PDB file of C-alpha atoms in Angstrom:
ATOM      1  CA  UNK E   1      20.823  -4.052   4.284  1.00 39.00           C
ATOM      2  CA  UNK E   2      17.149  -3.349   4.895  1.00 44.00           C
ATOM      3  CA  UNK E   3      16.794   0.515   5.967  1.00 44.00           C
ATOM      4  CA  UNK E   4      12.797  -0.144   7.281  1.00 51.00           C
ATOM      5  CA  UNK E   5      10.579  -2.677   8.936  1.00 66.00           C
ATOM      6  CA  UNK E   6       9.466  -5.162   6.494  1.00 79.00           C
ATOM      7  CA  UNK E   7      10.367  -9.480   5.588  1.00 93.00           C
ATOM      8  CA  UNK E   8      13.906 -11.006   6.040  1.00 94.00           C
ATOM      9  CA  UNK E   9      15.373 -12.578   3.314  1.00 96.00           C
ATOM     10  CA  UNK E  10      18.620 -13.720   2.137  1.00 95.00           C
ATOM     11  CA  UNK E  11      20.658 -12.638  -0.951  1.00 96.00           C
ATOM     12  CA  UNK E  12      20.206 -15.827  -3.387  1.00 96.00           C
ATOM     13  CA  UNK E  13      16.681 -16.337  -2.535  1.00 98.00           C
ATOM     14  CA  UNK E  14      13.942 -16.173  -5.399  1.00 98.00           C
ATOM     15  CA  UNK E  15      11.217 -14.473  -3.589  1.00 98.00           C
ATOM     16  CA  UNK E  16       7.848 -13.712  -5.741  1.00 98.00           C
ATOM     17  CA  UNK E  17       6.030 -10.782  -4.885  1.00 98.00           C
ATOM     18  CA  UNK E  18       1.826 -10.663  -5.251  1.00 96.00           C
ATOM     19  CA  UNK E  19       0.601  -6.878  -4.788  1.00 94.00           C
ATOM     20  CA  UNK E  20      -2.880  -6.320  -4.618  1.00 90.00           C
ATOM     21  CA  UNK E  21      -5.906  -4.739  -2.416  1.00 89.00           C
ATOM     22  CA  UNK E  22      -6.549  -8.102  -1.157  1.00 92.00           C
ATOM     23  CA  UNK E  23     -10.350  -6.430  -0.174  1.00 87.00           C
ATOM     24  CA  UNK E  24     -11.091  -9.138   0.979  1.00 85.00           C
ATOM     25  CA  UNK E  25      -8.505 -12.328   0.527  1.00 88.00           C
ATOM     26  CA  UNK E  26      -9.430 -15.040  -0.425  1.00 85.00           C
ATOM     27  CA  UNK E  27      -8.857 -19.200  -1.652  1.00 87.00           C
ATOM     28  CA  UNK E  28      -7.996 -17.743  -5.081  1.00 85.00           C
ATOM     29  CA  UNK E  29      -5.276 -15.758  -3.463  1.00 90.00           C
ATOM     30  CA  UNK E  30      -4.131 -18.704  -1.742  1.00 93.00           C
ATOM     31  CA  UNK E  31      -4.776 -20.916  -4.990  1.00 89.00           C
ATOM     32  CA  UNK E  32      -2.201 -19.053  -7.324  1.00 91.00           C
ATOM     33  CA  UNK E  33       0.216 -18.315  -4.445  1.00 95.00           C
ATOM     34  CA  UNK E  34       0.949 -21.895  -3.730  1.00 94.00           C
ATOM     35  CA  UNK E  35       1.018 -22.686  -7.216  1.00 94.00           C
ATOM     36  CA  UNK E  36       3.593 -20.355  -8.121  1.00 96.00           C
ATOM     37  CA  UNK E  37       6.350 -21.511  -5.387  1.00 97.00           C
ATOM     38  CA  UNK E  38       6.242 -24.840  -7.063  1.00 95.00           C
ATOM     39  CA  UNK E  39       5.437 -23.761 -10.623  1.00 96.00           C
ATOM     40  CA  UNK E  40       8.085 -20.745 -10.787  1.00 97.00           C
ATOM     41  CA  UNK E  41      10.333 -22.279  -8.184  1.00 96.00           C
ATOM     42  CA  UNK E  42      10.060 -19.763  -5.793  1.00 98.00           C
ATOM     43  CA  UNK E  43      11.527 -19.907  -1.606  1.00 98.00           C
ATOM     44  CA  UNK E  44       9.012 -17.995  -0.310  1.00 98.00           C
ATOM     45  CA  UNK E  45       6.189 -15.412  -2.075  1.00 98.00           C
ATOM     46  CA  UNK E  46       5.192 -11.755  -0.009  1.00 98.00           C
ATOM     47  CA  UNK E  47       1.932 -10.871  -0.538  1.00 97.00           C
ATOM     48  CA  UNK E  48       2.182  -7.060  -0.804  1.00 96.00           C
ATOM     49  CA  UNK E  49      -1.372  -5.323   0.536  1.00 94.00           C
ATOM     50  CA  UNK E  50      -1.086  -2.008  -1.085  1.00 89.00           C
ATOM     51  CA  UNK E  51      -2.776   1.031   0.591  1.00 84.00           C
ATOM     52  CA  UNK E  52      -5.080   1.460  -2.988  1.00 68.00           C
ATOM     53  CA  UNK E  53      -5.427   0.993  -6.552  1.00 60.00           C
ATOM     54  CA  UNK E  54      -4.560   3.623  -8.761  1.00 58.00           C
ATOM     55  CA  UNK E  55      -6.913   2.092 -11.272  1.00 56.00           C
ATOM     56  CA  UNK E  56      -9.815   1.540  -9.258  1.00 59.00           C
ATOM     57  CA  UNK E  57     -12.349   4.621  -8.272  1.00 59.00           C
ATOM     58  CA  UNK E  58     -13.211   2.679  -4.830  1.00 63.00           C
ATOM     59  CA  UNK E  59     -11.008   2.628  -1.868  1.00 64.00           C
ATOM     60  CA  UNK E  60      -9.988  -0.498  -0.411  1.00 76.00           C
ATOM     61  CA  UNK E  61     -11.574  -1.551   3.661  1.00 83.00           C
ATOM     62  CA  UNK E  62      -8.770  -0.093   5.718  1.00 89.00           C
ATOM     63  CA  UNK E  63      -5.217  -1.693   5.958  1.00 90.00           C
ATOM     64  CA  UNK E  64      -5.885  -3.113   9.160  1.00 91.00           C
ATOM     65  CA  UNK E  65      -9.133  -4.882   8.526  1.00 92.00           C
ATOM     66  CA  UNK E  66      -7.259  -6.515   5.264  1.00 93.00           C
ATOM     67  CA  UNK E  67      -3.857  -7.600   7.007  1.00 94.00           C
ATOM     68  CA  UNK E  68      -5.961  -9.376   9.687  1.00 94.00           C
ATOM     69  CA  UNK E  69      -7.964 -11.181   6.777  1.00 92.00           C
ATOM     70  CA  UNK E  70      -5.203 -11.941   4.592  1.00 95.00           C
ATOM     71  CA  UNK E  71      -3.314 -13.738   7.288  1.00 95.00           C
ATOM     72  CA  UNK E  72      -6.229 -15.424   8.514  1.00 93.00           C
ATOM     73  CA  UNK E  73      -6.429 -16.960   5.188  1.00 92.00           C
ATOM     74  CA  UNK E  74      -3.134 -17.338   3.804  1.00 93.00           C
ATOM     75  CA  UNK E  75      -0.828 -19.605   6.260  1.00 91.00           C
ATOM     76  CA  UNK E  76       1.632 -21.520   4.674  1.00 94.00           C
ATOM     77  CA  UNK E  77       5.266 -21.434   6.211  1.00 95.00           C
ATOM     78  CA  UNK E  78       6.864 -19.641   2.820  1.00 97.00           C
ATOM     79  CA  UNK E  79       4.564 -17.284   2.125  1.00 97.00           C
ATOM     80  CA  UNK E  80       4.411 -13.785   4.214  1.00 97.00           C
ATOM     81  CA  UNK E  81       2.038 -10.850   4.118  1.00 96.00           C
ATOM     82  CA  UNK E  82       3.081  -7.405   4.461  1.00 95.00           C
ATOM     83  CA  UNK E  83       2.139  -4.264   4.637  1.00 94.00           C
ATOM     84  CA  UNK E  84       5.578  -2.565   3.538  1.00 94.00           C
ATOM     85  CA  UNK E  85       4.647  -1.277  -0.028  1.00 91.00           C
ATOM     86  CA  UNK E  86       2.466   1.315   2.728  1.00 90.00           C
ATOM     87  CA  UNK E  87       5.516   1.787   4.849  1.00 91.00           C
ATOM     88  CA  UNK E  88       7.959   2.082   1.977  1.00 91.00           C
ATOM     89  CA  UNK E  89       4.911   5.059   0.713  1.00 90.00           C
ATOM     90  CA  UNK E  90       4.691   3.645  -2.507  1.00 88.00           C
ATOM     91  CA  UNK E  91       1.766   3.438  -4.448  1.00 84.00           C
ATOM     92  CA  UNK E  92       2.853   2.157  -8.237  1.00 91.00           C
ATOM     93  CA  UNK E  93       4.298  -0.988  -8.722  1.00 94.00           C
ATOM     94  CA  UNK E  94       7.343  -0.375 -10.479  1.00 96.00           C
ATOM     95  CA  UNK E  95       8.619   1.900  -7.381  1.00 95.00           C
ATOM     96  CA  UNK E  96       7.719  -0.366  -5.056  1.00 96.00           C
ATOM     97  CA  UNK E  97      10.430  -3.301  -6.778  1.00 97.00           C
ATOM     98  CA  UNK E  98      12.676  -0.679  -7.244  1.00 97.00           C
ATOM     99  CA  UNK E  99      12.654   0.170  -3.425  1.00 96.00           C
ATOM    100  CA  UNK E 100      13.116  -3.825  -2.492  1.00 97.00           C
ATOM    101  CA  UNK E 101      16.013  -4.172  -5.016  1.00 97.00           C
ATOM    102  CA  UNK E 102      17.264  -1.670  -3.283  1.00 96.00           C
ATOM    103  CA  UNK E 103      17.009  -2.500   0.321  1.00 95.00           C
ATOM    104  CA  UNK E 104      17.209  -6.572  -0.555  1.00 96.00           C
ATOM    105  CA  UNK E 105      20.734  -6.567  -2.147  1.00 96.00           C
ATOM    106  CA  UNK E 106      20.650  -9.846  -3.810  1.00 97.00           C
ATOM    107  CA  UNK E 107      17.248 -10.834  -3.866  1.00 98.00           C
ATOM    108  CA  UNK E 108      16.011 -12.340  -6.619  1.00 98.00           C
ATOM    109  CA  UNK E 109      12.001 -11.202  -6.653  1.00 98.00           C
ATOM    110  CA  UNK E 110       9.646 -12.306  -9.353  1.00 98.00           C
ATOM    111  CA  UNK E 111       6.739 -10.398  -9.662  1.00 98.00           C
ATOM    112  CA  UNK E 112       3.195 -12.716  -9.759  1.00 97.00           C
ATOM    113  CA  UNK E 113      -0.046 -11.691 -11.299  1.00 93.00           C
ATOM    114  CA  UNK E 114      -3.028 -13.346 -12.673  1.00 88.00           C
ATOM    115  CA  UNK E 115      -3.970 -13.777 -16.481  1.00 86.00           C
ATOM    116  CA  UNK E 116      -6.623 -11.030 -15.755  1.00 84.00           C
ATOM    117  CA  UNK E 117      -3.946  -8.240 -14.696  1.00 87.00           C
ATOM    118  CA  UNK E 118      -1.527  -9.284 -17.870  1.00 90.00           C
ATOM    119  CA  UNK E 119      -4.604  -8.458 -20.451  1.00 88.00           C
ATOM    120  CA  UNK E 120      -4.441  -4.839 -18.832  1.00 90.00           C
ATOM    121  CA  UNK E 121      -0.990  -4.762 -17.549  1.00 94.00           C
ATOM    122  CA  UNK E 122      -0.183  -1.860 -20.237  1.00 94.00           C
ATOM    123  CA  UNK E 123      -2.125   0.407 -18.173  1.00 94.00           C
ATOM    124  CA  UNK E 124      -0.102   0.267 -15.100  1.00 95.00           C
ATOM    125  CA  UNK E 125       2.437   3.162 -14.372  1.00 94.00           C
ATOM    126  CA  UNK E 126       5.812   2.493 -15.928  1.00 97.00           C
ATOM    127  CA  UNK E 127       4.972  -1.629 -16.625  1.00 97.00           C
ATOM    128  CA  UNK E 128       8.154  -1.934 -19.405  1.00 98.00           C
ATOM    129  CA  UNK E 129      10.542  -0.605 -16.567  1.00 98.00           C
ATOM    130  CA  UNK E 130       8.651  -3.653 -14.654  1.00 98.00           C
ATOM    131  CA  UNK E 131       9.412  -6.018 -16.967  1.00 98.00           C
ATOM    132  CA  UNK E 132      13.167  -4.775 -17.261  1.00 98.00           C
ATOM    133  CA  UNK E 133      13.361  -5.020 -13.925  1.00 98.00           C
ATOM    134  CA  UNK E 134      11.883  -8.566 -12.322  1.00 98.00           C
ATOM    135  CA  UNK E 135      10.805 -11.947 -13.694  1.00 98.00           C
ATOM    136  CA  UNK E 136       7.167 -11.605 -14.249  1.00 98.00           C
ATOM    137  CA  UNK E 137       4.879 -15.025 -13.504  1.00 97.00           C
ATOM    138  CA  UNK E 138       1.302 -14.880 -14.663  1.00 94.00           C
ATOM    139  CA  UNK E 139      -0.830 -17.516 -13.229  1.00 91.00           C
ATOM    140  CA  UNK E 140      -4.273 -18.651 -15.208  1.00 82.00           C
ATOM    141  CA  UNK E 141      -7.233 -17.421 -13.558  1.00 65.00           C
ATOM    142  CA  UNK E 142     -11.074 -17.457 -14.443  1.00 57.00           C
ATOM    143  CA  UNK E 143     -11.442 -14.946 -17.210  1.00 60.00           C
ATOM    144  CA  UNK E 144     -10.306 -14.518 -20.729  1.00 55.00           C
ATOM    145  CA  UNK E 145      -7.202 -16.665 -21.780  1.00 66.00           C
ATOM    146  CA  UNK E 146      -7.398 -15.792 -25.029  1.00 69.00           C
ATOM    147  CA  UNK E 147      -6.616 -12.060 -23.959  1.00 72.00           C
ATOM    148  CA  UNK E 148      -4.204 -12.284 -21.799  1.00 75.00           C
ATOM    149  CA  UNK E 149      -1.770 -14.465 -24.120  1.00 76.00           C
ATOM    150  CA  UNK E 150      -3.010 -11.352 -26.847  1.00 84.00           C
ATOM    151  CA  UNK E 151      -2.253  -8.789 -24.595  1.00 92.00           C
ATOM    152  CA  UNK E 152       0.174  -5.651 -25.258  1.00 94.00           C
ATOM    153  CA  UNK E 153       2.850  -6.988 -23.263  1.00 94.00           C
ATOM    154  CA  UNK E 154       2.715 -10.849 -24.438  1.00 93.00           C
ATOM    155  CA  UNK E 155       3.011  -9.313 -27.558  1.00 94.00           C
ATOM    156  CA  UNK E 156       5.776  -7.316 -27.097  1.00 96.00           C
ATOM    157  CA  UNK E 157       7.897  -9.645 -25.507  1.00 96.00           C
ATOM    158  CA  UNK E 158       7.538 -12.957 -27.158  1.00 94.00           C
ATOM    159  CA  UNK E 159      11.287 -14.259 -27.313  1.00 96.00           C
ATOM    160  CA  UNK E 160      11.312 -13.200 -23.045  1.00 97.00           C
ATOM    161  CA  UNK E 161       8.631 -15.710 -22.305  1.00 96.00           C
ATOM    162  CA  UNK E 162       9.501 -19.645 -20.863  1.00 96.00           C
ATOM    163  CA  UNK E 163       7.285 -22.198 -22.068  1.00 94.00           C
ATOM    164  CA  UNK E 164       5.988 -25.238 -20.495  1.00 92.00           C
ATOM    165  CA  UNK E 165       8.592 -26.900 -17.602  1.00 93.00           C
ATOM    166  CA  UNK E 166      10.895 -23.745 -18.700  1.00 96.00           C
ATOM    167  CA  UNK E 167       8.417 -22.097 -15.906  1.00 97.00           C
ATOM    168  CA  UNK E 168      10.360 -23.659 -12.926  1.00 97.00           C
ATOM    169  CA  UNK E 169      13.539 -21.553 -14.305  1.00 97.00           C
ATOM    170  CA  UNK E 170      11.919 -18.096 -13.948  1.00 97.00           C
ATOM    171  CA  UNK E 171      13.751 -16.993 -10.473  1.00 96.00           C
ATOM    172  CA  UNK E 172      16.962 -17.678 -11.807  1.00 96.00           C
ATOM    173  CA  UNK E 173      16.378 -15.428 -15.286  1.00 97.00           C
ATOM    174  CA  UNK E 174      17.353 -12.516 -16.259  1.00 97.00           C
ATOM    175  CA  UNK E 175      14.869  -9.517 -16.897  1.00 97.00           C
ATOM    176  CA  UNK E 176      12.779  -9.311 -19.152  1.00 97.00           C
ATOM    177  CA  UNK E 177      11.507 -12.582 -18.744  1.00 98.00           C
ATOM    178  CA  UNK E 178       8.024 -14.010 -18.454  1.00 97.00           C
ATOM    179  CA  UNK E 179       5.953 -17.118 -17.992  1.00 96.00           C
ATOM    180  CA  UNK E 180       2.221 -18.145 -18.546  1.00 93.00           C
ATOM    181  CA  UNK E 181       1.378 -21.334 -16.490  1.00 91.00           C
ATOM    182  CA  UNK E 182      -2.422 -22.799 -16.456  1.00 87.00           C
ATOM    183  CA  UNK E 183      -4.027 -23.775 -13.112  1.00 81.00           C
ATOM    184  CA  UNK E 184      -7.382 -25.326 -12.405  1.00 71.00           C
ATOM    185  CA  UNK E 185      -9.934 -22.610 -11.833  1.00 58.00           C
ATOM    186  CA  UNK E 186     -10.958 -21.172  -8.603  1.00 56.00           C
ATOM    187  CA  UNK E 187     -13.839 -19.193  -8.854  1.00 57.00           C
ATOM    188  CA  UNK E 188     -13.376 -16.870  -5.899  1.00 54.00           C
ATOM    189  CA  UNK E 189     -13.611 -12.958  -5.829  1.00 54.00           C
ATOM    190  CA  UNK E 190     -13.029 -10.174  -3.868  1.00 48.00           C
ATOM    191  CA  UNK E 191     -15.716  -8.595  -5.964  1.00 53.00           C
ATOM    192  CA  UNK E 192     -17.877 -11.409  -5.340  1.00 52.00           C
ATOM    193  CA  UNK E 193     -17.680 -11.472  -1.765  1.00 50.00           C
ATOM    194  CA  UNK E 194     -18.049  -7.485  -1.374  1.00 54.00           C
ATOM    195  CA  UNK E 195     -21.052  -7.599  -3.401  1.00 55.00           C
ATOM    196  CA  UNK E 196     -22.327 -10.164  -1.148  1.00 54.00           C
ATOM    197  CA  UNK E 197     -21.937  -8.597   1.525  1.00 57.00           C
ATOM    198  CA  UNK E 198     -19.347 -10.957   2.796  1.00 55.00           C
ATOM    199  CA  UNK E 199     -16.937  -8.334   3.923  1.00 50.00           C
ATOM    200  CA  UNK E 200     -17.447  -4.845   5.416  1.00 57.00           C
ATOM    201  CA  UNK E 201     -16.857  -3.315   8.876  1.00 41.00           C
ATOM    202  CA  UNK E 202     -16.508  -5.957  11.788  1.00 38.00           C
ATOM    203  CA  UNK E 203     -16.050  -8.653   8.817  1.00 39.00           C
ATOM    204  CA  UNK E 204     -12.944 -10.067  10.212  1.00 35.00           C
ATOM    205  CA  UNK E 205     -13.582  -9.442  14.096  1.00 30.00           C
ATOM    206  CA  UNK E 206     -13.318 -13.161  14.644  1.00 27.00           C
ATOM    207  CA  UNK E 207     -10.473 -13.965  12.340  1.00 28.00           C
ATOM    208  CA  UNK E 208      -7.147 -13.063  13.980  1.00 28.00           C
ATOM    209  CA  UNK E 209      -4.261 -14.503  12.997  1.00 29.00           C
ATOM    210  CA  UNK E 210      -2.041 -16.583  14.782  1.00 28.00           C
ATOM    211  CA  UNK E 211       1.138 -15.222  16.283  1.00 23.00           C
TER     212      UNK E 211
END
């Protein structure tokens, strides 16, 4: 039973979960996140705005200011964003799924990342307990291929990985498991936009979401 204030589901359902800053969102967001409920055959995908980065120096626009954008720019009937990784007070990835599996008793979640986060993915606090503990779907994005597929963790897990139509299976694996789908590119960036001065205080003043 769910002990805080965060997204219904029901036990059976394959729900994938994309953390990030989202400082700003944006169409690749959206890109990736409706590929992977078809690709990964996912019922629904959370979008998890985190309070910060551990690996970046920068802190993120406040949580407000990026819940407001991210909804204004992600609406699709299956996917929900959230701010519970803050209200759950977790910071680090692999204590935020442990929280859900606890509180979501028969959730299936799959975690969902791009090919940029996979190259580096060794870096992240505790990432093998990750993979022992969710599905992880990696989604192409622009950047290095090469690496990603190269990386630590595609390395060390080689036999855990579904290839080609294997993806749609991913929800209903055991961990560790893994898949690597290519998608058409989609240039955007938060970085981008930030550096462009596309987002910044009063940024999303006329972009509320709809209730």
């Amino acid at each position: 039973m769910l002990r805080c204030e965060g997204p219904f589901a029901r036990p059976g359902q394959k729900i994938g979960l994309l953390g990030g800053s989202f400082d700003p969102a944006h169409d690749g967001h959206v890109h990736i996140t409706r590929a992977a409920l078809t690709r990964f055959g996912l019922d629904r995908v959370w979008w998890l705005v985190s309070p910060g980065n551990p690996l970046k120096k920068r802190g993120p626009a406040p949580m407000h200011d990026r819940l407001i954008a991210a909804r204004a720019a992600m609406q699709h009937p299956r996917v929900e964003v959230t701010d519970i990784e803050a209200r759950l007070g977790m910071r680090y990835t692999a204590q935020t799924i442990a929280a859900l599996q606890d509180r979501y008793v028969g959730v299936r979640f799959v975690w969902l990342m791009g090919a940029d986060n996979l190259a580096q993915f060794h870096l992240w606090q505790d990432w093998q307990t990750i993979m022992a503990r969710v599905p992880v779907g990696v989604l192409a994005r622009p950047g290095d291929r090469i690496s990603a597929r190269m990386s630590k963790a595609a390395r060390m897990y080689p036999e855990a990985r579904l290839m080609g139509r294997q993806a749609a299976l991913l929800g209903d694996m055991e961990a560790p498991a893994w898949s690597f789908v290519n998608l058409p590119m989609n240039q955007s960036s938060s970085t981008a936009i930030r550096n462009a001065g596309g987002w910044g205080a009063g940024a999303v003043v006329d972009r509320q979401p709809p209730r």
